[in-house]
mmCIF file with all atom_site columns, C-alpha atoms and ligand atoms in Angstrom:
data_model
loop_
_atom_site.group_PDB
_atom_site.id
_atom_site.type_symbol
_atom_site.label_atom_id
_atom_site.label_alt_id
_atom_site.label_comp_id
_atom_site.label_asym_id
_atom_site.label_entity_id
_atom_site.label_seq_id
_atom_site.pdbx_PDB_ins_code
_atom_site.Cartn_x
_atom_site.Cartn_y
_atom_site.Cartn_z
_atom_site.occupancy
_atom_site.B_iso_or_equiv
_atom_site.pdbx_formal_charge
_atom_site.auth_seq_id
_atom_site.auth_comp_id
_atom_site.auth_asym_id
_atom_site.auth_atom_id
_atom_site.pdbx_PDB_model_num
ATOM   1   C  CA  . MET A 1 1   ? 49.822 -82.308  -6.862  1.00 88.00 ? 10  MET A CA  1
ATOM   2   C  CA  . LYS A 1 2   ? 52.903 -84.204  -5.789  1.00 92.00 ? 11  LYS A CA  1
ATOM   3   C  CA  . LYS A 1 3   ? 52.824 -85.277  -2.135  1.00 94.00 ? 12  LYS A CA  1
ATOM   4   C  CA  . ILE A 1 4   ? 55.983 -85.013  -0.040  1.00 97.00 ? 13  ILE A CA  1
ATOM   5   C  CA  . LEU A 1 5   ? 56.563 -86.358  3.468   1.00 98.00 ? 14  LEU A CA  1
ATOM   6   C  CA  . ILE A 1 6   ? 59.199 -84.560  5.580   1.00 98.00 ? 15  ILE A CA  1
ATOM   7   C  CA  . VAL A 1 7   ? 60.565 -86.460  8.609   1.00 98.00 ? 16  VAL A CA  1
ATOM   8   C  CA  . GLU A 1 8   ? 62.700 -84.029  10.678  1.00 98.00 ? 17  GLU A CA  1
ATOM   9   C  CA  . ASP A 1 9   ? 62.971 -83.496  14.430  1.00 97.00 ? 18  ASP A CA  1
ATOM   10  C  CA  . GLU A 1 10  ? 64.305 -79.889  14.373  1.00 96.00 ? 19  GLU A CA  1
ATOM   11  C  CA  . ALA A 1 11  ? 61.117 -77.807  14.495  1.00 97.00 ? 20  ALA A CA  1
ATOM   12  C  CA  . PRO A 1 12  ? 62.353 -74.649  12.733  1.00 96.00 ? 21  PRO A CA  1
ATOM   13  C  CA  . MET A 1 13  ? 63.952 -76.801  9.960   1.00 96.00 ? 22  MET A CA  1
ATOM   14  C  CA  . LEU A 1 14  ? 60.769 -78.748  9.572   1.00 97.00 ? 23  LEU A CA  1
ATOM   15  C  CA  . GLN A 1 15  ? 58.540 -75.629  9.384   1.00 97.00 ? 24  GLN A CA  1
ATOM   16  C  CA  . GLY A 1 16  ? 60.869 -73.869  7.010   1.00 96.00 ? 25  GLY A CA  1
ATOM   17  C  CA  . LEU A 1 17  ? 60.911 -76.829  4.608   1.00 97.00 ? 26  LEU A CA  1
ATOM   18  C  CA  . LYS A 1 18  ? 57.166 -77.252  4.803   1.00 97.00 ? 27  LYS A CA  1
ATOM   19  C  CA  . ASP A 1 19  ? 56.459 -73.644  4.070   1.00 97.00 ? 28  ASP A CA  1
ATOM   20  C  CA  . ASN A 1 20  ? 58.895 -73.525  1.126   1.00 97.00 ? 29  ASN A CA  1
ATOM   21  C  CA  . LEU A 1 21  ? 57.676 -76.746  -0.431  1.00 97.00 ? 30  LEU A CA  1
ATOM   22  C  CA  . GLU A 1 22  ? 54.041 -75.704  -0.066  1.00 96.00 ? 31  GLU A CA  1
ATOM   23  C  CA  . TYR A 1 23  ? 54.998 -72.366  -1.727  1.00 95.00 ? 32  TYR A CA  1
ATOM   24  C  CA  . GLU A 1 24  ? 56.362 -74.491  -4.593  1.00 94.00 ? 33  GLU A CA  1
ATOM   25  C  CA  . SER A 1 25  ? 52.934 -76.257  -4.869  1.00 94.00 ? 34  SER A CA  1
ATOM   26  C  CA  . TYR A 1 26  ? 53.752 -79.532  -3.242  1.00 95.00 ? 35  TYR A CA  1
ATOM   27  C  CA  . ALA A 1 27  ? 51.348 -81.095  -0.768  1.00 95.00 ? 36  ALA A CA  1
ATOM   28  C  CA  . VAL A 1 28  ? 53.286 -81.616  2.418   1.00 97.00 ? 37  VAL A CA  1
ATOM   29  C  CA  . ASP A 1 29  ? 52.848 -83.913  5.483   1.00 97.00 ? 38  ASP A CA  1
ATOM   30  C  CA  . THR A 1 30  ? 55.300 -83.899  8.321   1.00 97.00 ? 39  THR A CA  1
ATOM   31  C  CA  . ALA A 1 31  ? 56.545 -86.178  11.144  1.00 97.00 ? 40  ALA A CA  1
ATOM   32  C  CA  . SER A 1 32  ? 58.976 -85.103  13.859  1.00 97.00 ? 41  SER A CA  1
ATOM   33  C  CA  . ASP A 1 33  ? 60.192 -88.435  15.247  1.00 96.00 ? 42  ASP A CA  1
ATOM   34  C  CA  . GLY A 1 34  ? 61.296 -91.754  13.839  1.00 96.00 ? 43  GLY A CA  1
ATOM   35  C  CA  . GLU A 1 35  ? 58.424 -93.797  14.997  1.00 95.00 ? 44  GLU A CA  1
ATOM   36  C  CA  . THR A 1 36  ? 55.726 -91.593  13.463  1.00 96.00 ? 45  THR A CA  1
ATOM   37  C  CA  . GLY A 1 37  ? 57.918 -91.144  10.393  1.00 97.00 ? 46  GLY A CA  1
ATOM   38  C  CA  . GLN A 1 38  ? 58.320 -94.819  9.823   1.00 96.00 ? 47  GLN A CA  1
ATOM   39  C  CA  . GLU A 1 39  ? 54.578 -95.493  10.148  1.00 94.00 ? 48  GLU A CA  1
ATOM   40  C  CA  . MET A 1 40  ? 53.844 -92.765  7.575   1.00 95.00 ? 49  MET A CA  1
ATOM   41  C  CA  . VAL A 1 41  ? 56.593 -94.035  5.222   1.00 95.00 ? 50  VAL A CA  1
ATOM   42  C  CA  . LEU A 1 42  ? 55.208 -97.557  5.382   1.00 92.00 ? 51  LEU A CA  1
ATOM   43  C  CA  . ASN A 1 43  ? 51.791 -96.342  4.454   1.00 86.00 ? 52  ASN A CA  1
ATOM   44  C  CA  . GLY A 1 44  ? 53.295 -95.650  1.058   1.00 77.00 ? 53  GLY A CA  1
ATOM   45  C  CA  . LYS A 1 45  ? 51.134 -92.594  0.194   1.00 86.00 ? 54  LYS A CA  1
ATOM   46  C  CA  . TYR A 1 46  ? 53.864 -90.246  -0.889  1.00 93.00 ? 55  TYR A CA  1
ATOM   47  C  CA  . ASP A 1 47  ? 55.646 -89.239  -4.082  1.00 92.00 ? 56  ASP A CA  1
ATOM   48  C  CA  . LEU A 1 48  ? 58.807 -88.386  -2.258  1.00 96.00 ? 57  LEU A CA  1
ATOM   49  C  CA  . ILE A 1 49  ? 60.219 -88.479  1.270   1.00 97.00 ? 58  ILE A CA  1
ATOM   50  C  CA  . LEU A 1 50  ? 62.723 -86.046  2.792   1.00 97.00 ? 59  LEU A CA  1
ATOM   51  C  CA  . LEU A 1 51  ? 64.233 -88.060  5.639   1.00 96.00 ? 60  LEU A CA  1
ATOM   52  C  CA  . ASP A 1 52  ? 66.461 -86.633  8.326   1.00 95.00 ? 61  ASP A CA  1
ATOM   53  C  CA  . VAL A 1 53  ? 69.149 -89.127  9.491   1.00 92.00 ? 62  VAL A CA  1
ATOM   54  C  CA  . MET A 1 54  ? 69.415 -88.331  13.145  1.00 91.00 ? 63  MET A CA  1
ATOM   55  C  CA  . LEU A 1 55  ? 65.882 -88.809  14.619  1.00 94.00 ? 64  LEU A CA  1
ATOM   56  C  CA  . PRO A 1 56  ? 64.443 -89.768  17.981  1.00 91.00 ? 65  PRO A CA  1
ATOM   57  C  CA  . ASN A 1 57  ? 63.325 -93.476  18.359  1.00 89.00 ? 66  ASN A CA  1
ATOM   58  C  CA  . ILE A 1 58  ? 64.284 -94.772  14.885  1.00 93.00 ? 67  ILE A CA  1
ATOM   59  C  CA  . SER A 1 59  ? 67.038 -93.368  12.772  1.00 92.00 ? 68  SER A CA  1
ATOM   60  C  CA  . GLY A 1 60  ? 66.498 -92.192  9.209   1.00 93.00 ? 69  GLY A CA  1
ATOM   61  C  CA  . PHE A 1 61  ? 68.935 -94.952  8.035   1.00 89.00 ? 70  PHE A CA  1
ATOM   62  C  CA  . ASP A 1 62  ? 66.707 -97.639  9.708   1.00 91.00 ? 71  ASP A CA  1
ATOM   63  C  CA  . ILE A 1 63  ? 63.499 -96.193  8.298   1.00 94.00 ? 72  ILE A CA  1
ATOM   64  C  CA  . CYS A 1 64  ? 65.033 -96.156  4.888   1.00 92.00 ? 73  CYS A CA  1
ATOM   65  C  CA  . ARG A 1 65  ? 66.249 -99.703  5.192   1.00 89.00 ? 74  ARG A CA  1
ATOM   66  C  CA  . ASN A 1 66  ? 62.941 -100.937 6.543   1.00 91.00 ? 75  ASN A CA  1
ATOM   67  C  CA  . ALA A 1 67  ? 60.967 -99.137  3.819   1.00 91.00 ? 76  ALA A CA  1
ATOM   68  C  CA  . ARG A 1 68  ? 62.994 -100.931 1.099   1.00 85.00 ? 77  ARG A CA  1
ATOM   69  C  CA  . LYS A 1 69  ? 62.740 -104.256 2.857   1.00 83.00 ? 78  LYS A CA  1
ATOM   70  C  CA  . ALA A 1 70  ? 58.969 -103.796 2.842   1.00 84.00 ? 79  ALA A CA  1
ATOM   71  C  CA  . ASN A 1 71  ? 59.026 -103.046 -0.892  1.00 79.00 ? 80  ASN A CA  1
ATOM   72  C  CA  . ILE A 1 72  ? 58.111 -99.413  -0.421  1.00 86.00 ? 81  ILE A CA  1
ATOM   73  C  CA  . SER A 1 73  ? 59.849 -97.819  -3.372  1.00 83.00 ? 82  SER A CA  1
ATOM   74  C  CA  . THR A 1 74  ? 58.910 -94.191  -2.670  1.00 91.00 ? 83  THR A CA  1
ATOM   75  C  CA  . PRO A 1 75  ? 61.963 -92.025  -3.567  1.00 92.00 ? 84  PRO A CA  1
ATOM   76  C  CA  . ILE A 1 76  ? 63.911 -90.944  -0.504  1.00 93.00 ? 85  ILE A CA  1
ATOM   77  C  CA  . ILE A 1 77  ? 66.254 -88.061  -0.118  1.00 93.00 ? 86  ILE A CA  1
ATOM   78  C  CA  . LEU A 1 78  ? 68.271 -88.241  3.099   1.00 91.00 ? 87  LEU A CA  1
ATOM   79  C  CA  . LEU A 1 79  ? 69.061 -85.084  4.980   1.00 92.00 ? 88  LEU A CA  1
ATOM   80  C  CA  . THR A 1 80  ? 72.423 -85.527  6.553   1.00 88.00 ? 89  THR A CA  1
ATOM   81  C  CA  . ALA A 1 81  ? 74.478 -83.318  8.838   1.00 84.00 ? 90  ALA A CA  1
ATOM   82  C  CA  . LYS A 1 82  ? 78.153 -82.581  8.095   1.00 76.00 ? 91  LYS A CA  1
ATOM   83  C  CA  . GLY A 1 83  ? 80.307 -85.320  9.594   1.00 73.00 ? 92  GLY A CA  1
ATOM   84  C  CA  . GLU A 1 84  ? 77.700 -88.040  9.325   1.00 70.00 ? 93  GLU A CA  1
ATOM   85  C  CA  . GLU A 1 85  ? 79.086 -90.902  7.435   1.00 65.00 ? 94  GLU A CA  1
ATOM   86  C  CA  . ILE A 1 86  ? 77.872 -90.520  3.889   1.00 64.00 ? 95  ILE A CA  1
ATOM   87  C  CA  . ASP A 1 87  ? 79.709 -93.666  2.906   1.00 61.00 ? 96  ASP A CA  1
ATOM   88  C  CA  . LYS A 1 88  ? 76.982 -95.451  4.933   1.00 57.00 ? 97  LYS A CA  1
ATOM   89  C  CA  . VAL A 1 89  ? 74.225 -93.945  2.855   1.00 54.00 ? 98  VAL A CA  1
ATOM   90  C  CA  . LEU A 1 90  ? 75.807 -95.021  -0.410  1.00 59.00 ? 99  LEU A CA  1
ATOM   91  C  CA  . GLY A 1 91  ? 77.586 -98.126  0.741   1.00 43.00 ? 100 GLY A CA  1
ATOM   92  C  CA  . LEU A 1 92  ? 75.220 -100.012 2.899   1.00 52.00 ? 101 LEU A CA  1
ATOM   93  C  CA  . GLU A 1 93  ? 72.559 -100.394 0.267   1.00 64.00 ? 102 GLU A CA  1
ATOM   94  C  CA  . LEU A 1 94  ? 70.030 -98.433  2.202   1.00 78.00 ? 103 LEU A CA  1
ATOM   95  C  CA  . GLY A 1 95  ? 68.184 -97.741  -0.958  1.00 80.00 ? 104 GLY A CA  1
ATOM   96  C  CA  . ALA A 1 96  ? 68.045 -93.910  -0.651  1.00 87.00 ? 105 ALA A CA  1
ATOM   97  C  CA  . ASP A 1 97  ? 67.728 -92.169  -3.957  1.00 85.00 ? 106 ASP A CA  1
ATOM   98  C  CA  . ASP A 1 98  ? 69.837 -89.164  -3.032  1.00 85.00 ? 107 ASP A CA  1
ATOM   99  C  CA  . TYR A 1 99  ? 71.174 -87.239  -0.048  1.00 86.00 ? 108 TYR A CA  1
ATOM   100 C  CA  . ILE A 1 100 ? 71.780 -83.610  0.748   1.00 89.00 ? 109 ILE A CA  1
ATOM   101 C  CA  . THR A 1 101 ? 74.121 -82.326  3.466   1.00 88.00 ? 110 THR A CA  1
ATOM   102 C  CA  . LYS A 1 102 ? 72.949 -79.609  5.855   1.00 90.00 ? 111 LYS A CA  1
ATOM   103 C  CA  . PRO A 1 103 ? 73.155 -76.676  5.601   1.00 90.00 ? 112 PRO A CA  1
ATOM   104 C  CA  . PHE A 1 104 ? 71.846 -76.651  2.043   1.00 93.00 ? 113 PHE A CA  1
ATOM   105 C  CA  . SER A 1 105 ? 70.241 -73.999  -0.102  1.00 94.00 ? 114 SER A CA  1
ATOM   106 C  CA  . LEU A 1 106 ? 66.559 -74.197  -0.957  1.00 93.00 ? 115 LEU A CA  1
ATOM   107 C  CA  . ARG A 1 107 ? 67.425 -73.920  -4.615  1.00 93.00 ? 116 ARG A CA  1
ATOM   108 C  CA  . GLU A 1 108 ? 69.688 -76.989  -4.332  1.00 93.00 ? 117 GLU A CA  1
ATOM   109 C  CA  . LEU A 1 109 ? 67.066 -78.969  -2.504  1.00 96.00 ? 118 LEU A CA  1
ATOM   110 C  CA  . LEU A 1 110 ? 64.388 -78.138  -5.084  1.00 95.00 ? 119 LEU A CA  1
ATOM   111 C  CA  . ALA A 1 111 ? 66.713 -79.217  -7.897  1.00 93.00 ? 120 ALA A CA  1
ATOM   112 C  CA  . ARG A 1 112 ? 67.286 -82.521  -6.202  1.00 92.00 ? 121 ARG A CA  1
ATOM   113 C  CA  . ILE A 1 113 ? 63.598 -83.055  -5.552  1.00 95.00 ? 122 ILE A CA  1
ATOM   114 C  CA  . LYS A 1 114 ? 62.711 -82.383  -9.195  1.00 92.00 ? 123 LYS A CA  1
ATOM   115 C  CA  . ALA A 1 115 ? 65.421 -84.664  -10.417 1.00 88.00 ? 124 ALA A CA  1
ATOM   116 C  CA  . VAL A 1 116 ? 64.374 -87.538  -8.158  1.00 88.00 ? 125 VAL A CA  1
ATOM   117 C  CA  . LEU A 1 117 ? 60.687 -87.121  -9.004  1.00 88.00 ? 126 LEU A CA  1
ATOM   118 C  CA  . ARG A 1 118 ? 61.477 -87.174  -12.744 1.00 83.00 ? 127 ARG A CA  1
ATOM   119 C  CA  . ARG A 1 119 ? 63.100 -90.565  -12.406 1.00 77.00 ? 128 ARG A CA  1
ATOM   120 C  CA  . ALA A 1 120 ? 60.398 -92.108  -10.177 1.00 75.00 ? 129 ALA A CA  1
ATOM   121 C  CA  . PRO A 1 121 ? 57.247 -93.947  -11.271 1.00 64.00 ? 130 PRO A CA  1
ATOM   122 C  CA  . SER A 1 122 ? 54.054 -92.156  -10.198 1.00 58.00 ? 131 SER A CA  1
ATOM   123 C  CA  . ARG A 1 123 ? 52.235 -92.899  -6.942  1.00 54.00 ? 132 ARG A CA  1
ATOM   124 C  CA  . GLU A 1 124 ? 49.270 -94.355  -8.767  1.00 51.00 ? 133 GLU A CA  1
ATOM   125 C  CA  . GLN A 1 125 ? 51.532 -97.114  -10.064 1.00 52.00 ? 134 GLN A CA  1
ATOM   126 C  CA  . GLU A 1 126 ? 52.636 -97.845  -6.535  1.00 47.00 ? 135 GLU A CA  1
ATOM   127 C  CA  . GLU A 1 127 ? 49.270 -97.913  -4.785  1.00 50.00 ? 136 GLU A CA  1
ATOM   128 C  CA  . ASP A 1 128 ? 48.622 -101.590 -5.236  1.00 65.00 ? 137 ASP A CA  1
ATOM   129 C  CA  . GLN A 1 129 ? 51.991 -102.633 -3.938  1.00 75.00 ? 138 GLN A CA  1
ATOM   130 C  CA  . VAL A 1 130 ? 52.604 -106.091 -2.790  1.00 84.00 ? 139 VAL A CA  1
ATOM   131 C  CA  . ILE A 1 131 ? 54.706 -106.668 0.287   1.00 87.00 ? 140 ILE A CA  1
ATOM   132 C  CA  . SER A 1 132 ? 56.301 -109.951 1.195   1.00 89.00 ? 141 SER A CA  1
ATOM   133 C  CA  . LEU A 1 133 ? 56.278 -111.361 4.729   1.00 93.00 ? 142 LEU A CA  1
ATOM   134 C  CA  . GLY A 1 134 ? 57.577 -114.818 5.307   1.00 94.00 ? 143 GLY A CA  1
ATOM   135 C  CA  . ARG A 1 135 ? 55.809 -117.199 2.920   1.00 95.00 ? 144 ARG A CA  1
ATOM   136 C  CA  . LEU A 1 136 ? 53.187 -114.699 1.827   1.00 95.00 ? 145 LEU A CA  1
ATOM   137 C  CA  . SER A 1 137 ? 52.791 -111.835 -0.577  1.00 93.00 ? 146 SER A CA  1
ATOM   138 C  CA  . LEU A 1 138 ? 50.246 -109.414 0.754   1.00 92.00 ? 147 LEU A CA  1
ATOM   139 C  CA  . ASN A 1 139 ? 48.254 -106.553 -0.799  1.00 88.00 ? 148 ASN A CA  1
ATOM   140 C  CA  . PHE A 1 140 ? 46.635 -104.627 2.116   1.00 82.00 ? 149 PHE A CA  1
ATOM   141 C  CA  . LYS A 1 141 ? 44.602 -102.427 -0.251  1.00 78.00 ? 150 LYS A CA  1
ATOM   142 C  CA  . ARG A 1 142 ? 42.933 -105.383 -1.905  1.00 81.00 ? 151 ARG A CA  1
ATOM   143 C  CA  . TYR A 1 143 ? 42.965 -107.715 1.083   1.00 84.00 ? 152 TYR A CA  1
ATOM   144 C  CA  . GLU A 1 144 ? 44.805 -110.350 -0.990  1.00 90.00 ? 153 GLU A CA  1
ATOM   145 C  CA  . ALA A 1 145 ? 47.338 -112.878 0.090   1.00 94.00 ? 154 ALA A CA  1
ATOM   146 C  CA  . PHE A 1 146 ? 49.275 -115.264 -1.993  1.00 94.00 ? 155 PHE A CA  1
ATOM   147 C  CA  . GLU A 1 147 ? 51.823 -118.005 -1.393  1.00 95.00 ? 156 GLU A CA  1
ATOM   148 C  CA  . LYS A 1 148 ? 53.813 -118.250 -4.554  1.00 91.00 ? 157 LYS A CA  1
ATOM   149 C  CA  . ASP A 1 149 ? 50.895 -117.888 -6.987  1.00 87.00 ? 158 ASP A CA  1
ATOM   150 C  CA  . LYS A 1 150 ? 48.290 -119.638 -4.853  1.00 94.00 ? 159 LYS A CA  1
ATOM   151 C  CA  . PRO A 1 151 ? 45.741 -117.454 -3.063  1.00 94.00 ? 160 PRO A CA  1
ATOM   152 C  CA  . VAL A 1 152 ? 45.777 -117.856 0.751   1.00 95.00 ? 161 VAL A CA  1
ATOM   153 C  CA  . LYS A 1 153 ? 42.658 -117.064 2.772   1.00 93.00 ? 162 LYS A CA  1
ATOM   154 C  CA  . LEU A 1 154 ? 43.109 -114.541 5.561   1.00 92.00 ? 163 LEU A CA  1
ATOM   155 C  CA  . SER A 1 155 ? 40.192 -113.256 7.544   1.00 89.00 ? 164 SER A CA  1
ATOM   156 C  CA  . HIS A 1 156 ? 39.516 -109.527 7.749   1.00 84.00 ? 165 HIS A CA  1
ATOM   157 C  CA  . LYS A 1 157 ? 40.774 -109.508 11.355  1.00 87.00 ? 166 LYS A CA  1
ATOM   158 C  CA  . GLU A 1 158 ? 43.904 -111.341 10.411  1.00 92.00 ? 167 GLU A CA  1
ATOM   159 C  CA  . PHE A 1 159 ? 44.614 -108.767 7.749   1.00 89.00 ? 168 PHE A CA  1
ATOM   160 C  CA  . GLU A 1 160 ? 44.017 -105.934 10.266  1.00 87.00 ? 169 GLU A CA  1
ATOM   161 C  CA  . ILE A 1 161 ? 46.365 -107.524 12.742  1.00 92.00 ? 170 ILE A CA  1
ATOM   162 C  CA  . ILE A 1 162 ? 49.119 -108.102 10.253  1.00 93.00 ? 171 ILE A CA  1
ATOM   163 C  CA  . ARG A 1 163 ? 48.606 -104.606 8.811   1.00 88.00 ? 172 ARG A CA  1
ATOM   164 C  CA  . TYR A 1 164 ? 48.871 -103.020 12.253  1.00 88.00 ? 173 TYR A CA  1
ATOM   165 C  CA  . LEU A 1 165 ? 52.028 -104.944 13.158  1.00 92.00 ? 174 LEU A CA  1
ATOM   166 C  CA  . TYR A 1 166 ? 53.480 -104.113 9.721   1.00 88.00 ? 175 TYR A CA  1
ATOM   167 C  CA  . LYS A 1 167 ? 52.891 -100.425 10.217  1.00 82.00 ? 176 LYS A CA  1
ATOM   168 C  CA  . HIS A 1 168 ? 54.741 -100.729 13.526  1.00 84.00 ? 177 HIS A CA  1
ATOM   169 C  CA  . ALA A 1 169 ? 57.469 -102.987 12.051  1.00 85.00 ? 178 ALA A CA  1
ATOM   170 C  CA  . ASP A 1 170 ? 60.464 -103.592 14.336  1.00 85.00 ? 179 ASP A CA  1
ATOM   171 C  CA  . GLU A 1 171 ? 58.568 -102.130 17.332  1.00 87.00 ? 180 GLU A CA  1
ATOM   172 C  CA  . SER A 1 172 ? 57.148 -104.123 20.261  1.00 92.00 ? 181 SER A CA  1
ATOM   173 C  CA  . VAL A 1 173 ? 53.366 -103.960 20.029  1.00 93.00 ? 182 VAL A CA  1
ATOM   174 C  CA  . ASP A 1 174 ? 51.354 -104.351 23.201  1.00 92.00 ? 183 ASP A CA  1
ATOM   175 C  CA  . ARG A 1 175 ? 48.531 -106.886 23.154  1.00 91.00 ? 184 ARG A CA  1
ATOM   176 C  CA  . ASP A 1 176 ? 46.147 -104.272 24.580  1.00 87.00 ? 185 ASP A CA  1
ATOM   177 C  CA  . ASP A 1 177 ? 47.162 -101.953 21.776  1.00 85.00 ? 186 ASP A CA  1
ATOM   178 C  CA  . LEU A 1 178 ? 46.325 -104.596 19.215  1.00 88.00 ? 187 LEU A CA  1
ATOM   179 C  CA  . MET A 1 179 ? 42.999 -105.335 20.854  1.00 86.00 ? 188 MET A CA  1
ATOM   180 C  CA  . SER A 1 180 ? 41.845 -101.702 20.927  1.00 81.00 ? 189 SER A CA  1
ATOM   181 C  CA  . LYS A 1 181 ? 43.166 -100.876 17.354  1.00 80.00 ? 190 LYS A CA  1
ATOM   182 C  CA  . VAL A 1 182 ? 41.875 -104.042 15.688  1.00 83.00 ? 191 VAL A CA  1
ATOM   183 C  CA  . TRP A 1 183 ? 38.779 -104.922 17.656  1.00 80.00 ? 192 TRP A CA  1
ATOM   184 C  CA  . GLY A 1 184 ? 37.952 -101.546 19.256  1.00 73.00 ? 193 GLY A CA  1
ATOM   185 C  CA  . ILE A 1 185 ? 37.277 -101.183 22.978  1.00 63.00 ? 194 ILE A CA  1
ATOM   186 C  CA  . GLU A 1 186 ? 33.649 -102.236 22.758  1.00 63.00 ? 195 GLU A CA  1
ATOM   187 C  CA  . TYR A 1 187 ? 34.517 -105.854 22.084  1.00 67.00 ? 196 TYR A CA  1
ATOM   188 C  CA  . ASP A 1 188 ? 34.746 -108.172 24.961  1.00 72.00 ? 197 ASP A CA  1
ATOM   189 C  CA  . ILE A 1 189 ? 37.876 -110.089 23.966  1.00 79.00 ? 198 ILE A CA  1
ATOM   190 C  CA  . THR A 1 190 ? 40.822 -111.209 25.963  1.00 84.00 ? 199 THR A CA  1
ATOM   191 C  CA  . THR A 1 191 ? 44.529 -111.331 25.316  1.00 84.00 ? 200 THR A CA  1
ATOM   192 C  CA  . ARG A 1 192 ? 43.930 -115.066 24.779  1.00 88.00 ? 201 ARG A CA  1
ATOM   193 C  CA  . THR A 1 193 ? 41.940 -114.195 21.556  1.00 88.00 ? 202 THR A CA  1
ATOM   194 C  CA  . VAL A 1 194 ? 44.861 -112.124 20.277  1.00 90.00 ? 203 VAL A CA  1
ATOM   195 C  CA  . ASP A 1 195 ? 47.279 -114.966 20.954  1.00 93.00 ? 204 ASP A CA  1
ATOM   196 C  CA  . ASN A 1 196 ? 45.054 -117.395 19.036  1.00 93.00 ? 205 ASN A CA  1
ATOM   197 C  CA  . PHE A 1 197 ? 44.883 -115.091 16.035  1.00 93.00 ? 206 PHE A CA  1
ATOM   198 C  CA  . ILE A 1 198 ? 48.665 -114.812 16.117  1.00 96.00 ? 207 ILE A CA  1
ATOM   199 C  CA  . LEU A 1 199 ? 48.985 -118.586 16.227  1.00 95.00 ? 208 LEU A CA  1
ATOM   200 C  CA  . LYS A 1 200 ? 46.769 -118.841 13.122  1.00 95.00 ? 209 LYS A CA  1
ATOM   201 C  CA  . LEU A 1 201 ? 48.665 -116.096 11.298  1.00 96.00 ? 210 LEU A CA  1
ATOM   202 C  CA  . ARG A 1 202 ? 51.963 -117.778 12.026  1.00 97.00 ? 211 ARG A CA  1
ATOM   203 C  CA  . GLN A 1 203 ? 50.597 -121.034 10.408  1.00 96.00 ? 212 GLN A CA  1
ATOM   204 C  CA  . LYS A 1 204 ? 50.096 -119.062 7.288   1.00 96.00 ? 213 LYS A CA  1
ATOM   205 C  CA  . ILE A 1 205 ? 53.093 -116.780 7.252   1.00 97.00 ? 214 ILE A CA  1
ATOM   206 C  CA  . GLU A 1 206 ? 56.011 -118.464 8.939   1.00 97.00 ? 215 GLU A CA  1
ATOM   207 C  CA  . LEU A 1 207 ? 58.299 -120.927 7.164   1.00 95.00 ? 216 LEU A CA  1
ATOM   208 C  CA  . ASP A 1 208 ? 58.389 -122.799 10.484  1.00 96.00 ? 217 ASP A CA  1
ATOM   209 C  CA  . PRO A 1 209 ? 55.464 -121.735 12.694  1.00 95.00 ? 218 PRO A CA  1
ATOM   210 C  CA  . ASN A 1 210 ? 57.140 -123.333 15.707  1.00 94.00 ? 219 ASN A CA  1
ATOM   211 C  CA  . ASN A 1 211 ? 60.166 -121.135 15.171  1.00 96.00 ? 220 ASN A CA  1
ATOM   212 C  CA  . PRO A 1 212 ? 58.729 -117.785 14.063  1.00 97.00 ? 221 PRO A CA  1
ATOM   213 C  CA  . LYS A 1 213 ? 60.943 -115.339 12.352  1.00 96.00 ? 222 LYS A CA  1
ATOM   214 C  CA  . VAL A 1 214 ? 58.352 -112.827 11.115  1.00 96.00 ? 223 VAL A CA  1
ATOM   215 C  CA  . ILE A 1 215 ? 55.944 -112.373 14.046  1.00 97.00 ? 224 ILE A CA  1
ATOM   216 C  CA  . LEU A 1 216 ? 58.014 -112.630 17.252  1.00 97.00 ? 225 LEU A CA  1
ATOM   217 C  CA  . THR A 1 217 ? 56.739 -112.897 20.748  1.00 96.00 ? 226 THR A CA  1
ATOM   218 C  CA  . VAL A 1 218 ? 57.811 -110.145 23.163  1.00 95.00 ? 227 VAL A CA  1
ATOM   219 C  CA  . HIS A 1 219 ? 57.532 -111.813 26.538  1.00 93.00 ? 228 HIS A CA  1
ATOM   220 C  CA  . GLY A 1 220 ? 55.212 -110.143 28.949  1.00 90.00 ? 229 GLY A CA  1
ATOM   221 C  CA  . LEU A 1 221 ? 54.141 -107.590 26.373  1.00 92.00 ? 230 LEU A CA  1
ATOM   222 C  CA  . GLY A 1 222 ? 52.979 -108.669 22.973  1.00 94.00 ? 231 GLY A CA  1
ATOM   223 C  CA  . TYR A 1 223 ? 54.443 -109.056 19.536  1.00 96.00 ? 232 TYR A CA  1
ATOM   224 C  CA  . LYS A 1 224 ? 56.912 -107.615 17.086  1.00 95.00 ? 233 LYS A CA  1
ATOM   225 C  CA  . LEU A 1 225 ? 56.882 -107.919 13.387  1.00 95.00 ? 234 LEU A CA  1
ATOM   226 C  CA  . VAL A 1 226 ? 60.349 -108.138 11.876  1.00 93.00 ? 235 VAL A CA  1
ATOM   227 C  CA  . LEU A 1 227 ? 60.885 -107.165 8.241   1.00 86.00 ? 236 LEU A CA  1
HETATM 228 CA CA1 . CA  B 2 .   ? 67.862 -84.540  13.340  1.00 50.63 ? 17  CA  B CA1 1
#
């Protein structure tokens, strides 16, 4: 069964699309804001993504651009409203596969979905995708890291930290958030521990660890991974 993610903030539209696609025998997941949508897109578990352009938090354009920067090649069909600049979609190398302008007919949408799916490689081929961050190529599924062709050793916790930051790419991530998500609340660690892990990660990832471009410090809060 092909798996489709719909990112759309208008509830009736989202529900209508979900019902119709499920009726057509697709498995459907949904997100109704940009932040959740981006996280799900970057998980890379879908055969196709229907992505609304105007979304709360992060726009569909940005999600699309970030996904491609992160080497997520899941086909994306943008849902645009009349009057939105389509030139942008096609001109700014966002990497969308197609777009459809609201209001559209279900029949037209299904035809686009089928056409895009026909052209795309299957999800199984994508599962072991490698993403590049700074000097490293990372495979989160296999817990592998390489610099050029040389394996680089990252601890399990280092992988978990970078994976969490990556899922929240371009967002500021609170230190406390990182601690509870990576270590769990039962561990007695301090923000200092988090900072030390980040220092070690920067040594491995950044071209110049003293001038980080991938894992940025957000003063008074935490960190932000930039794709
Ligand atoms: Ca919208």
